[in-house]
């Protein structure tokens, strides 16, 4: 016979089926029930408690500052925009890996950021490979300016940034402006973009956004993406954001802690 059965002969010459692997006490040809799988609880992720007065052992790292992946043009433009903050007309907004790091009133913060949720623009760890950017907020709270270097991981057509990457840059720039104007949470309701010229990978661009109208919970904005010399207009957009009125709304960027 095939499979797991063999045969042996007894003195009477009868052929007796024999199991190669038989569980003691279980009749032949009766399947052994498989015990149900019991899921093991996951070990808790390490965390520590923090407050406004006490700091955690691991502080959020502000990533909107120069690093080894920034080009000379990116650093030069960053310093130029940073000088505009000395008289109080503009303010640099810190940028962290996670949205919760912008909320100082949160009482628990994960020590190890690990593989958990991240801001979309901060989902690449390699310096210079993805979005390298810094956002500046006007004192009026109705204008934002985003300086961005487009990394090689954002490629769409060979040698140029993916249109979705430019849309993300625009959405982030106008979204920061909308949050500052709303002074509460606001979400994208409509975003319309006209792509006028492809953005080369490695290029340094400036996205300028402003509030055009604020009606109740509706915030209408515009945005232009240009090169740093304002010679090339890569894209222009209009957006509509809606204020989200709930008790868990994050603060506006103007309320975010400075580095």
Short mmCIF file of C-alpha atoms in Angstrom, two decimals:
data_model
loop_
_atom_site.label_atom_id
_atom_site.label_comp_id
_atom_site.label_asym_id
_atom_site.label_seq_id
_atom_site.Cartn_x
_atom_site.Cartn_y
_atom_site.Cartn_z
CA UNK A 1 0.00 0.00 0.00
CA UNK A 2 1.09 3.57 -0.54
CA UNK A 3 1.26 6.54 1.75
CA UNK A 4 2.12 6.03 5.42
CA UNK A 5 0.91 2.39 5.66
CA UNK A 6 3.17 -0.71 5.64
CA UNK A 7 2.23 -4.38 5.89
CA UNK A 8 3.52 -7.19 8.10
CA UNK A 9 2.57 -10.89 8.19
CA UNK A 10 1.50 -12.94 11.17
CA UNK A 11 2.06 -16.68 11.59
CA UNK A 12 -1.38 -17.40 10.12
CA UNK A 13 -0.37 -15.60 6.99
CA UNK A 14 -2.84 -12.73 7.45
CA UNK A 15 -1.77 -9.32 6.21
CA UNK A 16 -2.28 -6.68 8.92
CA UNK A 17 -2.24 -2.94 8.10
CA UNK A 18 0.24 -1.04 10.24
CA UNK A 19 0.62 2.72 10.80
CA UNK A 20 4.14 4.02 10.59
CA UNK A 21 3.30 6.82 13.08
CA UNK A 22 0.47 6.01 15.43
CA UNK A 23 -0.60 8.06 18.40
CA UNK A 24 -1.03 5.75 21.43
CA UNK A 25 -4.61 5.31 22.53
CA UNK A 26 -6.07 6.63 19.26
CA UNK A 27 -7.92 4.14 17.04
CA UNK A 28 -6.46 3.45 13.60
CA UNK A 29 -7.79 5.69 10.79
CA UNK A 30 -9.29 8.22 13.26
CA UNK A 31 -7.79 11.66 12.58
CA UNK A 32 -6.09 13.33 15.52
CA UNK A 33 -7.77 16.70 16.18
CA UNK A 34 -5.48 19.68 15.92
CA UNK A 35 -5.57 21.87 19.02
CA UNK A 36 -6.90 25.37 18.32
CA UNK A 37 -4.31 28.10 17.84
CA UNK A 38 -4.13 30.38 20.82
CA UNK A 39 -2.74 33.79 19.83
CA UNK A 40 -0.02 35.03 22.11
CA UNK A 41 -0.40 38.60 23.41
CA UNK A 42 2.03 41.09 21.96
CA UNK A 43 4.49 42.58 24.42
CA UNK A 44 3.65 46.18 25.23
CA UNK A 45 5.64 48.83 23.37
CA UNK A 46 7.95 50.75 25.69
CA UNK A 47 6.67 54.17 26.63
CA UNK A 48 7.18 56.77 29.23
CA UNK A 49 4.98 59.40 30.71
CA UNK A 50 5.75 63.05 30.06
CA UNK A 51 4.11 66.32 30.97
CA UNK A 52 4.53 69.95 30.05
CA UNK A 53 6.94 70.34 32.95
CA UNK A 54 8.88 67.09 32.53
CA UNK A 55 10.70 65.99 29.41
CA UNK A 56 10.91 62.46 28.03
CA UNK A 57 14.22 60.65 27.68
CA UNK A 58 13.74 60.80 23.90
CA UNK A 59 12.63 64.15 22.50
CA UNK A 60 11.07 64.64 19.06
CA UNK A 61 13.74 65.43 16.49
CA UNK A 62 13.11 68.51 14.38
CA UNK A 63 13.89 67.45 10.80
CA UNK A 64 13.33 70.84 9.16
CA UNK A 65 16.99 71.75 9.57
CA UNK A 66 20.02 71.29 7.29
CA UNK A 67 21.50 67.81 7.03
CA UNK A 68 24.10 66.05 4.90
CA UNK A 69 21.55 65.45 2.13
CA UNK A 70 20.88 69.15 1.55
CA UNK A 71 22.47 70.69 -1.52
CA UNK A 72 24.37 73.97 -1.40
CA UNK A 73 21.39 75.68 -3.09
CA UNK A 74 19.01 74.28 -0.47
CA UNK A 75 21.21 75.48 2.40
CA UNK A 76 21.60 78.92 0.83
CA UNK A 77 17.86 79.40 0.37
CA UNK A 78 17.17 78.09 3.87
CA UNK A 79 19.52 80.68 5.40
CA UNK A 80 17.90 83.40 3.32
CA UNK A 81 14.43 82.47 4.59
CA UNK A 82 15.74 82.07 8.11
CA UNK A 83 16.93 85.67 8.09
CA UNK A 84 13.33 86.74 7.51
CA UNK A 85 12.47 85.35 10.95
CA UNK A 86 14.77 87.75 12.82
CA UNK A 87 12.33 90.65 12.64
CA UNK A 88 9.31 88.51 13.49
CA UNK A 89 7.66 88.76 10.06
CA UNK A 90 8.08 85.02 9.44
CA UNK A 91 8.45 82.00 11.67
CA UNK A 92 10.03 78.65 10.93
CA UNK A 93 7.73 75.71 11.71
CA UNK A 94 9.41 72.60 13.14
CA UNK A 95 8.75 69.31 11.37
CA UNK A 96 8.77 65.94 13.07
CA UNK A 97 8.49 62.32 12.02
CA UNK A 98 5.06 61.89 13.62
CA UNK A 99 2.04 64.16 13.90
CA UNK A 100 1.69 63.49 17.65
CA UNK A 101 5.11 65.01 18.25
CA UNK A 102 3.54 68.38 17.42
CA UNK A 103 1.22 68.02 20.45
CA UNK A 104 3.05 68.92 23.67
CA UNK A 105 -0.03 68.25 25.78
CA UNK A 106 -0.04 64.54 24.95
CA UNK A 107 0.88 62.74 28.18
CA UNK A 108 2.35 59.62 26.60
CA UNK A 109 4.99 59.42 23.94
CA UNK A 110 6.65 56.32 22.52
CA UNK A 111 10.34 56.18 23.37
CA UNK A 112 11.27 54.37 20.17
CA UNK A 113 9.43 55.77 17.11
CA UNK A 114 9.92 52.33 15.53
CA UNK A 115 7.80 51.26 12.57
CA UNK A 116 4.69 53.06 13.77
CA UNK A 117 2.71 55.81 11.99
CA UNK A 118 4.65 58.58 10.31
CA UNK A 119 3.89 61.79 8.52
CA UNK A 120 3.81 60.97 4.81
CA UNK A 121 6.52 63.49 3.97
CA UNK A 122 8.76 61.94 6.64
CA UNK A 123 8.43 58.29 5.63
CA UNK A 124 11.99 58.07 4.23
CA UNK A 125 14.89 57.99 6.67
CA UNK A 126 17.70 58.40 4.14
CA UNK A 127 18.81 62.03 4.10
CA UNK A 128 18.23 63.68 0.74
CA UNK A 129 16.34 60.72 -0.74
CA UNK A 130 12.76 61.91 -0.28
CA UNK A 131 11.21 65.21 0.76
CA UNK A 132 13.69 67.61 2.33
CA UNK A 133 11.72 70.66 3.33
CA UNK A 134 11.21 73.50 5.78
CA UNK A 135 8.02 75.53 6.15
CA UNK A 136 7.85 79.16 7.19
CA UNK A 137 4.67 80.80 8.49
CA UNK A 138 3.94 84.51 8.05
CA UNK A 139 3.12 86.55 11.14
CA UNK A 140 -0.37 87.15 9.77
CA UNK A 141 -1.02 83.40 9.94
CA UNK A 142 -2.43 83.56 6.41
CA UNK A 143 0.67 82.78 4.34
CA UNK A 144 3.13 79.91 4.25
CA UNK A 145 6.30 79.37 2.28
CA UNK A 146 7.75 75.88 1.86
CA UNK A 147 11.32 75.36 0.71
CA UNK A 148 11.76 71.84 -0.67
CA UNK A 149 14.49 69.75 -2.27
CA UNK A 150 13.07 66.92 -4.40
CA UNK A 151 14.92 63.65 -3.74
CA UNK A 152 15.52 60.69 -6.11
CA UNK A 153 12.93 58.48 -4.37
CA UNK A 154 10.23 60.80 -5.70
CA UNK A 155 10.88 59.99 -9.34
CA UNK A 156 7.97 59.61 -11.74
CA UNK A 157 9.02 60.16 -15.36
CA UNK A 158 12.73 59.43 -15.63
CA UNK A 159 14.68 62.32 -14.18
CA UNK A 160 11.63 64.22 -12.92
CA UNK A 161 9.48 64.28 -9.79
CA UNK A 162 6.22 62.33 -9.76
CA UNK A 163 3.14 64.52 -10.07
CA UNK A 164 1.83 62.98 -6.85
CA UNK A 165 4.94 64.17 -5.02
CA UNK A 166 4.29 67.73 -6.17
CA UNK A 167 0.65 67.37 -5.09
CA UNK A 168 1.82 66.23 -1.66
CA UNK A 169 4.11 69.23 -1.39
CA UNK A 170 1.27 71.58 -2.35
CA UNK A 171 -1.21 69.90 -0.01
CA UNK A 172 1.22 70.16 2.91
CA UNK A 173 1.95 73.82 2.21
CA UNK A 174 -1.67 74.92 1.90
CA UNK A 175 -2.64 72.62 4.76
CA UNK A 176 -0.20 74.32 7.12
CA UNK A 177 -1.64 77.66 6.05
CA UNK A 178 -5.19 76.42 6.63
CA UNK A 179 -4.33 75.13 10.12
CA UNK A 180 -2.84 78.49 11.06
CA UNK A 181 -5.91 80.34 9.81
CA UNK A 182 -8.40 77.95 11.39
CA UNK A 183 -6.55 77.65 14.73
CA UNK A 184 -7.98 74.14 14.88
CA UNK A 185 -7.90 70.98 12.80
CA UNK A 186 -8.70 71.36 9.10
CA UNK A 187 -8.79 68.80 6.32
CA UNK A 188 -8.53 68.93 2.55
CA UNK A 189 -11.90 69.04 0.80
CA UNK A 190 -10.70 69.95 -2.69
CA UNK A 191 -7.33 70.38 -4.34
CA UNK A 192 -6.94 71.45 -7.98
CA UNK A 193 -3.45 71.59 -9.53
CA UNK A 194 -2.23 72.77 -12.91
CA UNK A 195 1.17 71.27 -13.81
CA UNK A 196 3.00 73.78 -15.97
CA UNK A 197 6.54 72.37 -16.10
CA UNK A 198 8.21 69.15 -14.86
CA UNK A 199 10.32 69.42 -11.70
CA UNK A 200 13.80 67.89 -12.13
CA UNK A 201 14.95 65.50 -9.42
CA UNK A 202 17.30 67.29 -7.04
CA UNK A 203 15.76 70.67 -7.80
CA UNK A 204 15.11 73.15 -5.00
CA UNK A 205 11.66 74.71 -5.24
CA UNK A 206 9.58 77.16 -3.24
CA UNK A 207 5.85 76.66 -2.68
CA UNK A 208 4.03 79.85 -1.72
CA UNK A 209 0.53 79.60 -0.26
CA UNK A 210 -1.95 82.12 1.02
CA UNK A 211 -5.51 82.26 2.34
CA UNK A 212 -7.75 83.83 -0.27
CA UNK A 213 -11.01 83.66 1.66
CA UNK A 214 -12.28 82.37 4.99
CA UNK A 215 -16.02 81.77 5.21
CA UNK A 216 -17.24 80.02 8.33
CA UNK A 217 -15.64 76.58 8.32
CA UNK A 218 -14.47 76.92 4.69
CA UNK A 219 -10.94 78.12 3.95
CA UNK A 220 -10.03 78.87 0.33
CA UNK A 221 -6.34 78.96 -0.54
CA UNK A 222 -3.97 79.31 -3.49
CA UNK A 223 -0.43 78.07 -4.06
CA UNK A 224 2.37 78.46 -6.59
CA UNK A 225 5.45 76.24 -6.94
CA UNK A 226 8.45 78.01 -8.48
CA UNK A 227 12.20 77.69 -8.69
CA UNK A 228 14.17 79.72 -6.18
CA UNK A 229 14.85 82.50 -8.70
CA UNK A 230 11.13 82.72 -9.61
CA UNK A 231 12.02 82.18 -13.26
CA UNK A 232 10.05 78.96 -13.70
CA UNK A 233 6.51 78.33 -12.51
CA UNK A 234 6.20 74.56 -12.09
CA UNK A 235 2.64 74.37 -10.78
CA UNK A 236 -0.20 76.44 -9.42
CA UNK A 237 -3.12 75.27 -7.35
CA UNK A 238 -6.29 76.19 -5.52
CA UNK A 239 -7.59 74.39 -2.46
CA UNK A 240 -10.56 74.22 -0.14
CA UNK A 241 -10.10 73.14 3.47
CA UNK A 242 -12.84 72.49 6.02
CA UNK A 243 -12.38 73.14 9.71
CA UNK A 244 -12.95 70.04 11.82
CA UNK A 245 -14.59 71.05 15.07
CA UNK A 246 -13.98 68.38 17.68
CA UNK A 247 -12.44 68.09 21.11
CA UNK A 248 -9.38 66.27 19.80
CA UNK A 249 -8.32 68.82 17.20
CA UNK A 250 -4.56 69.39 17.00
CA UNK A 251 -3.37 72.95 17.55
CA UNK A 252 -2.52 75.22 14.65
CA UNK A 253 1.13 75.40 13.53
CA UNK A 254 1.42 78.75 15.28
CA UNK A 255 0.96 76.87 18.57
CA UNK A 256 3.61 74.25 17.79
CA UNK A 257 6.74 74.40 19.94
CA UNK A 258 9.84 75.94 18.46
CA UNK A 259 13.14 74.11 18.41
#
